[in-house]
Amino acid sequence: LSTSKLTTPCITTSLNFPKEDYPSKFGFFRGRYMAFLHTRYLSSCSNLVSCSEYIYRSLDSIGIKSRVIQNGTVLSVLTHAPRMLEQPLKLISVGSLIPRKNMNFILELSDLLNRENISHTLTILGDGPLRQELEARANSSVDFLGNVVEVREHLSQSDIFVSASYSEGLPNTVLEAISEGLSLLLSDIPPHIEITKKMEDSHYIHFPVNCTASSVFESILHEIDSITPAREEIKKCQVENFSDSSMSIKYQSLYKELYNGK
């Protein structure tokens, strides 16, 4: 597509930073080669959109120009029952079971909660090459459900969304969690911070991306009661900042701009 003689303007959206994403996902050598090819393609795109400010800055650092249109997601249509104090804390994580998602951190966190006799469940949605290894190492509070269609339904029944990922673009799973009113427990990577900087401090906890769960468990335990879901307030953040309609309007504006030859 990048080498074809199209007369119609072409728009490409970058959802990741290939040099950061592919080596951890596909292996060092294969990943670096794929990143080289993808980056070369992106450099030829005259109308390149980055899905986050972080991707924009990362591409700009290697001389690739783009504009930012942040990801957005659809609004929740589900009913959320308030959590009763006597109920177990319901944690959930969604993503491919690959090294970049750092699921071992989340499993270790569950181990530590059990050690402190904190009643909880941890639901993990998604599949991948590490699933068998992770299931073998998980405790009885963890439930692996694989790839499911009704992700939103599972999110709506949970209390806290957890992501320990090493790298993201602007993760739709986090945006969907906000749409369902979940509080967040996230690694402090720039795309996660890009989302939470538009939220109240009481609705999320960050932890250092390269730490172990045991090294930050005391601080998480100290704060976790303060981030029990204020669902309607959290959902309002998604409506105001990360809605699908807002994203659509920005793309439509770009289409009109190109149509008019600007």
PDB file of C-alpha atoms in Angstrom:
ATOM      1  CA  LEU A   1       0.000   0.000   0.000  1.00  0.00           C
ATOM      2  CA  SER A   2       2.802   2.435   0.855  1.00  0.00           C
ATOM      3  CA  THR A   3       4.425   1.940  -2.582  1.00  0.00           C
ATOM      4  CA  SER A   4       1.220   1.957  -4.670  1.00  0.00           C
ATOM      5  CA  LYS A   5       0.213   4.893  -6.887  1.00  0.00           C
ATOM      6  CA  LEU A   6      -2.977   5.825  -5.056  1.00  0.00           C
ATOM      7  CA  THR A   7      -4.541   9.157  -5.896  1.00  0.00           C
ATOM      8  CA  THR A   8      -6.934   8.922  -2.951  1.00  0.00           C
ATOM      9  CA  PRO A   9      -5.446  10.025   0.401  1.00  0.00           C
ATOM     10  CA  CYS A  10      -4.633   7.105   2.690  1.00  0.00           C
ATOM     11  CA  ILE A  11      -4.797   7.234   6.495  1.00  0.00           C
ATOM     12  CA  THR A  12      -2.886   4.829   8.738  1.00  0.00           C
ATOM     13  CA  THR A  13      -3.263   4.521  12.514  1.00  0.00           C
ATOM     14  CA  SER A  14      -0.342   3.355  14.636  1.00  0.00           C
ATOM     15  CA  LEU A  15      -1.534   1.422  17.695  1.00  0.00           C
ATOM     16  CA  ASN A  16       1.923   0.591  19.020  1.00  0.00           C
ATOM     17  CA  PHE A  17       5.587   1.534  18.881  1.00  0.00           C
ATOM     18  CA  PRO A  18       7.012  -1.402  16.913  1.00  0.00           C
ATOM     19  CA  LYS A  19      10.561  -1.179  18.283  1.00  0.00           C
ATOM     20  CA  GLU A  20       9.210  -1.524  21.811  1.00  0.00           C
ATOM     21  CA  ASP A  21       6.374  -3.958  21.173  1.00  0.00           C
ATOM     22  CA  TYR A  22       7.528  -6.592  18.702  1.00  0.00           C
ATOM     23  CA  PRO A  23      10.757  -7.939  20.281  1.00  0.00           C
ATOM     24  CA  SER A  24       8.889  -8.819  23.489  1.00  0.00           C
ATOM     25  CA  LYS A  25       5.953 -10.287  21.578  1.00  0.00           C
ATOM     26  CA  PHE A  26       7.658 -12.252  18.794  1.00  0.00           C
ATOM     27  CA  GLY A  27      11.177 -12.808  20.124  1.00  0.00           C
ATOM     28  CA  PHE A  28      14.279 -10.636  19.837  1.00  0.00           C
ATOM     29  CA  PHE A  29      15.459 -11.359  16.290  1.00  0.00           C
ATOM     30  CA  ARG A  30      12.089 -11.890  14.607  1.00  0.00           C
ATOM     31  CA  GLY A  31      10.603  -8.990  16.546  1.00  0.00           C
ATOM     32  CA  ARG A  32      13.385  -6.587  15.577  1.00  0.00           C
ATOM     33  CA  TYR A  33      13.025  -7.496  11.914  1.00  0.00           C
ATOM     34  CA  MET A  34       9.246  -7.025  12.058  1.00  0.00           C
ATOM     35  CA  ALA A  35       9.743  -3.688  13.822  1.00  0.00           C
ATOM     36  CA  PHE A  36      12.175  -2.599  11.095  1.00  0.00           C
ATOM     37  CA  LEU A  37       9.650  -3.410   8.369  1.00  0.00           C
ATOM     38  CA  HIS A  38       6.741  -1.793  10.203  1.00  0.00           C
ATOM     39  CA  THR A  39       8.734   1.334  11.032  1.00  0.00           C
ATOM     40  CA  ARG A  40       9.858   1.671   7.409  1.00  0.00           C
ATOM     41  CA  TYR A  41       6.217   1.482   6.337  1.00  0.00           C
ATOM     42  CA  LEU A  42       5.101   4.062   8.908  1.00  0.00           C
ATOM     43  CA  SER A  43       7.808   6.465   7.729  1.00  0.00           C
ATOM     44  CA  SER A  44       6.223   6.418   4.256  1.00  0.00           C
ATOM     45  CA  CYS A  45       2.710   7.283   5.497  1.00  0.00           C
ATOM     46  CA  SER A  46       1.758  10.859   4.692  1.00  0.00           C
ATOM     47  CA  ASN A  47      -1.339  10.787   6.929  1.00  0.00           C
ATOM     48  CA  LEU A  48      -0.283   8.907  10.039  1.00  0.00           C
ATOM     49  CA  VAL A  49      -2.354   8.918  13.229  1.00  0.00           C
ATOM     50  CA  SER A  50      -1.016   7.871  16.636  1.00  0.00           C
ATOM     51  CA  CYS A  51      -3.519   6.351  19.073  1.00  0.00           C
ATOM     52  CA  SER A  52      -1.893   8.085  22.053  1.00  0.00           C
ATOM     53  CA  GLU A  53       0.410  10.936  22.977  1.00  0.00           C
ATOM     54  CA  TYR A  54       3.022   8.354  23.960  1.00  0.00           C
ATOM     55  CA  ILE A  55       3.024   6.685  20.533  1.00  0.00           C
ATOM     56  CA  TYR A  56       3.230  10.143  18.930  1.00  0.00           C
ATOM     57  CA  ARG A  57       6.322  11.027  21.002  1.00  0.00           C
ATOM     58  CA  SER A  58       7.935   7.629  20.416  1.00  0.00           C
ATOM     59  CA  LEU A  59       7.509   7.846  16.639  1.00  0.00           C
ATOM     60  CA  ASP A  60       8.644  11.465  16.633  1.00  0.00           C
ATOM     61  CA  SER A  61      11.846  10.421  18.432  1.00  0.00           C
ATOM     62  CA  ILE A  62      12.831   8.374  15.362  1.00  0.00           C
ATOM     63  CA  GLY A  63      11.784  11.018  12.883  1.00  0.00           C
ATOM     64  CA  ILE A  64       8.270   9.793  12.035  1.00  0.00           C
ATOM     65  CA  LYS A  65       5.605  12.504  12.080  1.00  0.00           C
ATOM     66  CA  SER A  66       1.979  11.849  13.017  1.00  0.00           C
ATOM     67  CA  ARG A  67      -0.989  13.436  14.726  1.00  0.00           C
ATOM     68  CA  VAL A  68      -2.747  12.214  17.868  1.00  0.00           C
ATOM     69  CA  ILE A  69      -6.278  10.840  17.958  1.00  0.00           C
ATOM     70  CA  GLN A  70      -6.649   8.971  21.228  1.00  0.00           C
ATOM     71  CA  ASN A  71      -8.474   5.663  21.342  1.00  0.00           C
ATOM     72  CA  GLY A  72     -12.068   5.725  22.487  1.00  0.00           C
ATOM     73  CA  THR A  73     -14.586   3.076  23.440  1.00  0.00           C
ATOM     74  CA  VAL A  74     -18.359   2.668  23.564  1.00  0.00           C
ATOM     75  CA  LEU A  75     -20.305   3.704  26.634  1.00  0.00           C
ATOM     76  CA  SER A  76     -21.515   1.121  29.097  1.00  0.00           C
ATOM     77  CA  VAL A  77     -25.106  -0.070  28.846  1.00  0.00           C
ATOM     78  CA  LEU A  78     -24.866  -2.487  31.779  1.00  0.00           C
ATOM     79  CA  THR A  79     -26.198  -2.156  35.304  1.00  0.00           C
ATOM     80  CA  HIS A  80     -23.628  -2.217  38.090  1.00  0.00           C
ATOM     81  CA  ALA A  81     -24.621  -3.461  41.521  1.00  0.00           C
ATOM     82  CA  PRO A  82     -22.675  -1.900  44.422  1.00  0.00           C
ATOM     83  CA  ARG A  83     -20.225  -4.207  46.128  1.00  0.00           C
ATOM     84  CA  MET A  84     -21.184  -5.344  49.617  1.00  0.00           C
ATOM     85  CA  LEU A  85     -18.402  -5.150  52.195  1.00  0.00           C
ATOM     86  CA  GLU A  86     -18.684  -8.840  53.031  1.00  0.00           C
ATOM     87  CA  GLN A  87     -18.160  -9.876  49.404  1.00  0.00           C
ATOM     88  CA  PRO A  88     -14.730 -10.914  48.107  1.00  0.00           C
ATOM     89  CA  LEU A  89     -12.809  -8.231  46.254  1.00  0.00           C
ATOM     90  CA  LYS A  90     -13.132  -8.980  42.540  1.00  0.00           C
ATOM     91  CA  LEU A  91     -10.008  -8.324  40.486  1.00  0.00           C
ATOM     92  CA  ILE A  92      -9.885  -8.733  36.715  1.00  0.00           C
ATOM     93  CA  SER A  93      -7.202  -8.536  34.037  1.00  0.00           C
ATOM     94  CA  VAL A  94      -7.646  -8.731  30.266  1.00  0.00           C
ATOM     95  CA  GLY A  95      -4.960  -9.324  27.657  1.00  0.00           C
ATOM     96  CA  SER A  96      -2.845 -11.717  25.654  1.00  0.00           C
ATOM     97  CA  LEU A  97      -0.883 -14.141  27.820  1.00  0.00           C
ATOM     98  CA  ILE A  98       2.531 -13.062  26.552  1.00  0.00           C
ATOM     99  CA  PRO A  99       5.643 -11.777  28.390  1.00  0.00           C
ATOM    100  CA  ARG A 100       4.856  -8.104  27.683  1.00  0.00           C
ATOM    101  CA  LYS A 101       1.687  -8.320  29.794  1.00  0.00           C
ATOM    102  CA  ASN A 102       3.671  -9.357  32.908  1.00  0.00           C
ATOM    103  CA  MET A 103       0.932 -11.635  34.252  1.00  0.00           C
ATOM    104  CA  ASN A 104       3.304 -13.147  36.822  1.00  0.00           C
ATOM    105  CA  PHE A 105       3.117  -9.874  38.761  1.00  0.00           C
ATOM    106  CA  ILE A 106      -0.669 -10.189  38.956  1.00  0.00           C
ATOM    107  CA  LEU A 107      -0.499 -13.829  40.064  1.00  0.00           C
ATOM    108  CA  GLU A 108       2.038 -12.909  42.746  1.00  0.00           C
ATOM    109  CA  LEU A 109      -0.282 -10.141  43.931  1.00  0.00           C
ATOM    110  CA  SER A 110      -3.064 -12.707  44.334  1.00  0.00           C
ATOM    111  CA  ASP A 111      -0.700 -14.941  46.338  1.00  0.00           C
ATOM    112  CA  LEU A 112       0.081 -12.049  48.668  1.00  0.00           C
ATOM    113  CA  LEU A 113      -3.596 -11.191  49.156  1.00  0.00           C
ATOM    114  CA  ASN A 114      -4.217 -14.819  50.145  1.00  0.00           C
ATOM    115  CA  ARG A 115      -1.300 -14.690  52.549  1.00  0.00           C
ATOM    116  CA  GLU A 116      -2.945 -11.703  54.248  1.00  0.00           C
ATOM    117  CA  ASN A 117      -6.311 -13.531  54.303  1.00  0.00           C
ATOM    118  CA  ILE A 118      -7.897 -10.924  52.049  1.00  0.00           C
ATOM    119  CA  SER A 119     -10.840 -12.613  50.365  1.00  0.00           C
ATOM    120  CA  HIS A 120     -10.715 -12.020  46.627  1.00  0.00           C
ATOM    121  CA  THR A 121     -11.107 -13.519  43.182  1.00  0.00           C
ATOM    122  CA  LEU A 122      -8.928 -12.838  40.155  1.00  0.00           C
ATOM    123  CA  THR A 123     -10.409 -13.367  36.703  1.00  0.00           C
ATOM    124  CA  ILE A 124      -8.043 -13.415  33.728  1.00  0.00           C
ATOM    125  CA  LEU A 125      -9.494 -13.044  30.247  1.00  0.00           C
ATOM    126  CA  GLY A 126      -7.362 -13.784  27.207  1.00  0.00           C
ATOM    127  CA  ASP A 127      -5.173 -16.504  25.786  1.00  0.00           C
ATOM    128  CA  GLY A 128      -1.639 -16.945  24.561  1.00  0.00           C
ATOM    129  CA  PRO A 129       1.524 -19.055  24.664  1.00  0.00           C
ATOM    130  CA  LEU A 130       2.053 -18.586  28.412  1.00  0.00           C
ATOM    131  CA  ARG A 131      -1.394 -19.781  29.473  1.00  0.00           C
ATOM    132  CA  GLN A 132      -0.418 -23.320  30.479  1.00  0.00           C
ATOM    133  CA  GLU A 133       2.582 -22.061  32.474  1.00  0.00           C
ATOM    134  CA  LEU A 134       0.541 -19.378  34.222  1.00  0.00           C
ATOM    135  CA  GLU A 135      -2.322 -21.736  35.060  1.00  0.00           C
ATOM    136  CA  ALA A 136       0.111 -24.220  36.583  1.00  0.00           C
ATOM    137  CA  ARG A 137       1.567 -21.515  38.831  1.00  0.00           C
ATOM    138  CA  ALA A 138      -1.731 -19.820  39.843  1.00  0.00           C
ATOM    139  CA  ASN A 139      -3.512 -20.293  43.186  1.00  0.00           C
ATOM    140  CA  SER A 140      -7.142 -21.344  43.642  1.00  0.00           C
ATOM    141  CA  SER A 141      -8.419 -17.733  43.711  1.00  0.00           C
ATOM    142  CA  VAL A 142      -7.484 -17.288  40.042  1.00  0.00           C
ATOM    143  CA  ASP A 143      -9.786 -18.216  37.171  1.00  0.00           C
ATOM    144  CA  PHE A 144      -8.518 -18.298  33.567  1.00  0.00           C
ATOM    145  CA  LEU A 145     -11.434 -17.963  31.148  1.00  0.00           C
ATOM    146  CA  GLY A 146      -9.514 -17.644  27.869  1.00  0.00           C
ATOM    147  CA  ASN A 147     -10.908 -15.568  25.010  1.00  0.00           C
ATOM    148  CA  VAL A 148     -14.510 -14.609  25.672  1.00  0.00           C
ATOM    149  CA  VAL A 149     -17.090 -12.606  23.728  1.00  0.00           C
ATOM    150  CA  GLU A 150     -18.749 -10.933  26.713  1.00  0.00           C
ATOM    151  CA  VAL A 151     -15.704  -9.042  28.079  1.00  0.00           C
ATOM    152  CA  ARG A 152     -17.832  -6.087  29.180  1.00  0.00           C
ATOM    153  CA  GLU A 153     -20.116  -8.342  31.207  1.00  0.00           C
ATOM    154  CA  HIS A 154     -17.149  -9.715  33.166  1.00  0.00           C
ATOM    155  CA  LEU A 155     -15.775  -6.194  33.687  1.00  0.00           C
ATOM    156  CA  SER A 156     -19.133  -4.960  34.967  1.00  0.00           C
ATOM    157  CA  GLN A 157     -19.140  -7.667  37.641  1.00  0.00           C
ATOM    158  CA  SER A 158     -15.647  -6.777  38.906  1.00  0.00           C
ATOM    159  CA  ASP A 159     -14.248  -4.130  41.266  1.00  0.00           C
ATOM    160  CA  ILE A 160     -10.650  -3.430  40.204  1.00  0.00           C
ATOM    161  CA  PHE A 161      -8.950  -3.771  36.827  1.00  0.00           C
ATOM    162  CA  VAL A 162      -5.286  -4.782  36.986  1.00  0.00           C
ATOM    163  CA  SER A 163      -2.609  -4.340  34.320  1.00  0.00           C
ATOM    164  CA  ALA A 164       1.110  -4.859  34.965  1.00  0.00           C
ATOM    165  CA  SER A 165       2.014  -4.466  31.290  1.00  0.00           C
ATOM    166  CA  TYR A 166       5.512  -3.372  30.252  1.00  0.00           C
ATOM    167  CA  SER A 167       4.281  -1.608  27.112  1.00  0.00           C
ATOM    168  CA  GLU A 168       1.021  -0.429  25.524  1.00  0.00           C
ATOM    169  CA  GLY A 169      -0.344   1.964  22.907  1.00  0.00           C
ATOM    170  CA  LEU A 170      -3.436   3.346  24.636  1.00  0.00           C
ATOM    171  CA  PRO A 171      -5.010   0.149  25.965  1.00  0.00           C
ATOM    172  CA  ASN A 172      -8.660  -0.307  25.061  1.00  0.00           C
ATOM    173  CA  THR A 173      -9.037  -2.812  27.894  1.00  0.00           C
ATOM    174  CA  VAL A 174      -8.305  -0.055  30.424  1.00  0.00           C
ATOM    175  CA  LEU A 175     -10.728   2.286  28.670  1.00  0.00           C
ATOM    176  CA  GLU A 176     -13.418  -0.403  28.724  1.00  0.00           C
ATOM    177  CA  ALA A 177     -12.763  -0.961  32.428  1.00  0.00           C
ATOM    178  CA  ILE A 178     -13.276   2.759  33.053  1.00  0.00           C
ATOM    179  CA  SER A 179     -16.474   2.630  31.021  1.00  0.00           C
ATOM    180  CA  GLU A 180     -17.749  -0.044  33.412  1.00  0.00           C
ATOM    181  CA  GLY A 181     -16.745   2.070  36.410  1.00  0.00           C
ATOM    182  CA  LEU A 182     -13.828  -0.020  37.667  1.00  0.00           C
ATOM    183  CA  SER A 183     -10.996   1.370  39.743  1.00  0.00           C
ATOM    184  CA  LEU A 184      -7.538   0.753  38.321  1.00  0.00           C
ATOM    185  CA  LEU A 185      -4.326  -0.882  39.540  1.00  0.00           C
ATOM    186  CA  LEU A 186      -1.760  -0.189  36.820  1.00  0.00           C
ATOM    187  CA  SER A 187       1.942  -0.221  36.060  1.00  0.00           C
ATOM    188  CA  ASP A 188       3.342   3.286  35.665  1.00  0.00           C
ATOM    189  CA  ILE A 189       4.050   3.117  31.935  1.00  0.00           C
ATOM    190  CA  PRO A 190       3.347   6.363  30.004  1.00  0.00           C
ATOM    191  CA  PRO A 191       0.157   5.140  28.240  1.00  0.00           C
ATOM    192  CA  HIS A 192      -1.392   4.151  31.578  1.00  0.00           C
ATOM    193  CA  ILE A 193      -0.465   7.538  33.048  1.00  0.00           C
ATOM    194  CA  GLU A 194      -1.885   9.245  29.955  1.00  0.00           C
ATOM    195  CA  ILE A 195      -5.247   7.764  30.928  1.00  0.00           C
ATOM    196  CA  THR A 196      -5.150   8.247  34.690  1.00  0.00           C
ATOM    197  CA  LYS A 197      -4.013  11.871  34.536  1.00  0.00           C
ATOM    198  CA  LYS A 198      -7.622  12.591  33.541  1.00  0.00           C
ATOM    199  CA  MET A 199      -8.982  10.737  36.584  1.00  0.00           C
ATOM    200  CA  GLU A 200      -9.305  11.504  40.263  1.00  0.00           C
ATOM    201  CA  ASP A 201      -6.357  10.233  42.337  1.00  0.00           C
ATOM    202  CA  SER A 202      -8.722   8.123  44.439  1.00  0.00           C
ATOM    203  CA  HIS A 203      -9.718   6.024  41.419  1.00  0.00           C
ATOM    204  CA  TYR A 204      -6.373   4.394  40.645  1.00  0.00           C
ATOM    205  CA  ILE A 205      -3.044   3.134  41.979  1.00  0.00           C
ATOM    206  CA  HIS A 206       0.201   3.052  39.994  1.00  0.00           C
ATOM    207  CA  PHE A 207       3.193   0.840  40.748  1.00  0.00           C
ATOM    208  CA  PRO A 208       6.681   0.792  39.147  1.00  0.00           C
ATOM    209  CA  VAL A 209       6.696  -1.264  35.965  1.00  0.00           C
ATOM    210  CA  ASN A 210       9.831  -3.280  36.718  1.00  0.00           C
ATOM    211  CA  CYS A 211       9.082  -4.145  40.340  1.00  0.00           C
ATOM    212  CA  THR A 212       7.866  -7.351  41.963  1.00  0.00           C
ATOM    213  CA  ALA A 213       4.466  -7.501  43.635  1.00  0.00           C
ATOM    214  CA  SER A 214       6.077  -8.247  46.989  1.00  0.00           C
ATOM    215  CA  SER A 215       8.185  -5.062  46.828  1.00  0.00           C
ATOM    216  CA  VAL A 216       5.125  -2.819  46.480  1.00  0.00           C
ATOM    217  CA  PHE A 217       2.502  -4.923  48.218  1.00  0.00           C
ATOM    218  CA  GLU A 218       2.461  -2.912  51.443  1.00  0.00           C
ATOM    219  CA  SER A 219       1.787   0.338  49.601  1.00  0.00           C
ATOM    220  CA  ILE A 220      -0.890  -1.319  47.441  1.00  0.00           C
ATOM    221  CA  LEU A 221      -2.513  -2.834  50.517  1.00  0.00           C
ATOM    222  CA  HIS A 222      -2.466   0.557  52.221  1.00  0.00           C
ATOM    223  CA  GLU A 223      -4.230   2.246  49.288  1.00  0.00           C
ATOM    224  CA  ILE A 224      -6.521  -0.476  47.989  1.00  0.00           C
ATOM    225  CA  ASP A 225      -9.442   0.391  50.278  1.00  0.00           C
ATOM    226  CA  SER A 226      -9.371   3.965  49.014  1.00  0.00           C
ATOM    227  CA  ILE A 227      -9.968   2.911  45.393  1.00  0.00           C
ATOM    228  CA  THR A 228     -13.107   0.837  45.840  1.00  0.00           C
ATOM    229  CA  PRO A 229     -15.220   1.736  42.827  1.00  0.00           C
ATOM    230  CA  ALA A 230     -16.973   5.097  42.662  1.00  0.00           C
ATOM    231  CA  ARG A 231     -18.515   3.749  39.502  1.00  0.00           C
ATOM    232  CA  GLU A 232     -20.493   6.701  38.219  1.00  0.00           C
ATOM    233  CA  GLU A 233     -17.604   9.128  38.738  1.00  0.00           C
ATOM    234  CA  ILE A 234     -15.204   6.795  36.927  1.00  0.00           C
ATOM    235  CA  LYS A 235     -17.626   6.222  34.056  1.00  0.00           C
ATOM    236  CA  LYS A 236     -17.943   9.995  33.693  1.00  0.00           C
ATOM    237  CA  CYS A 237     -14.197  10.177  32.979  1.00  0.00           C
ATOM    238  CA  GLN A 238     -14.602   7.829  30.021  1.00  0.00           C
ATOM    239  CA  VAL A 239     -17.618   9.738  28.700  1.00  0.00           C
ATOM    240  CA  GLU A 240     -15.747  13.055  28.829  1.00  0.00           C
ATOM    241  CA  ASN A 241     -12.340  11.914  27.579  1.00  0.00           C
ATOM    242  CA  PHE A 242     -12.324   8.528  25.855  1.00  0.00           C
ATOM    243  CA  SER A 243     -15.660   8.002  24.125  1.00  0.00           C
ATOM    244  CA  ASP A 244     -16.013   6.383  20.718  1.00  0.00           C
ATOM    245  CA  SER A 245     -18.032   9.394  19.527  1.00  0.00           C
ATOM    246  CA  SER A 246     -15.207  11.797  20.424  1.00  0.00           C
ATOM    247  CA  MET A 247     -12.703   9.632  18.543  1.00  0.00           C
ATOM    248  CA  SER A 248     -15.066   9.402  15.564  1.00  0.00           C
ATOM    249  CA  ILE A 249     -15.522  13.183  15.372  1.00  0.00           C
ATOM    250  CA  LYS A 250     -11.753  13.678  15.268  1.00  0.00           C
ATOM    251  CA  TYR A 251     -11.339  11.136  12.467  1.00  0.00           C
ATOM    252  CA  GLN A 252     -14.215  12.720  10.551  1.00  0.00           C
ATOM    253  CA  SER A 253     -12.479  16.077  10.861  1.00  0.00           C
ATOM    254  CA  LEU A 254      -9.321  14.535   9.396  1.00  0.00           C
ATOM    255  CA  TYR A 255     -11.281  12.965   6.534  1.00  0.00           C
ATOM    256  CA  LYS A 256     -12.871  16.339   5.694  1.00  0.00           C
ATOM    257  CA  GLU A 257      -9.487  18.032   5.852  1.00  0.00           C
ATOM    258  CA  LEU A 258      -8.002  15.565   3.356  1.00  0.00           C
ATOM    259  CA  TYR A 259     -11.089  15.675   1.155  1.00  0.00           C
ATOM    260  CA  ASN A 260     -10.772  19.437   0.908  1.00  0.00           C
ATOM    261  CA  GLY A 261      -7.102  19.114   0.037  1.00  0.00           C
ATOM    262  CA  LYS A 262      -5.753  20.874   3.113  1.00  0.00           C
TER     263      LYS A 262
END
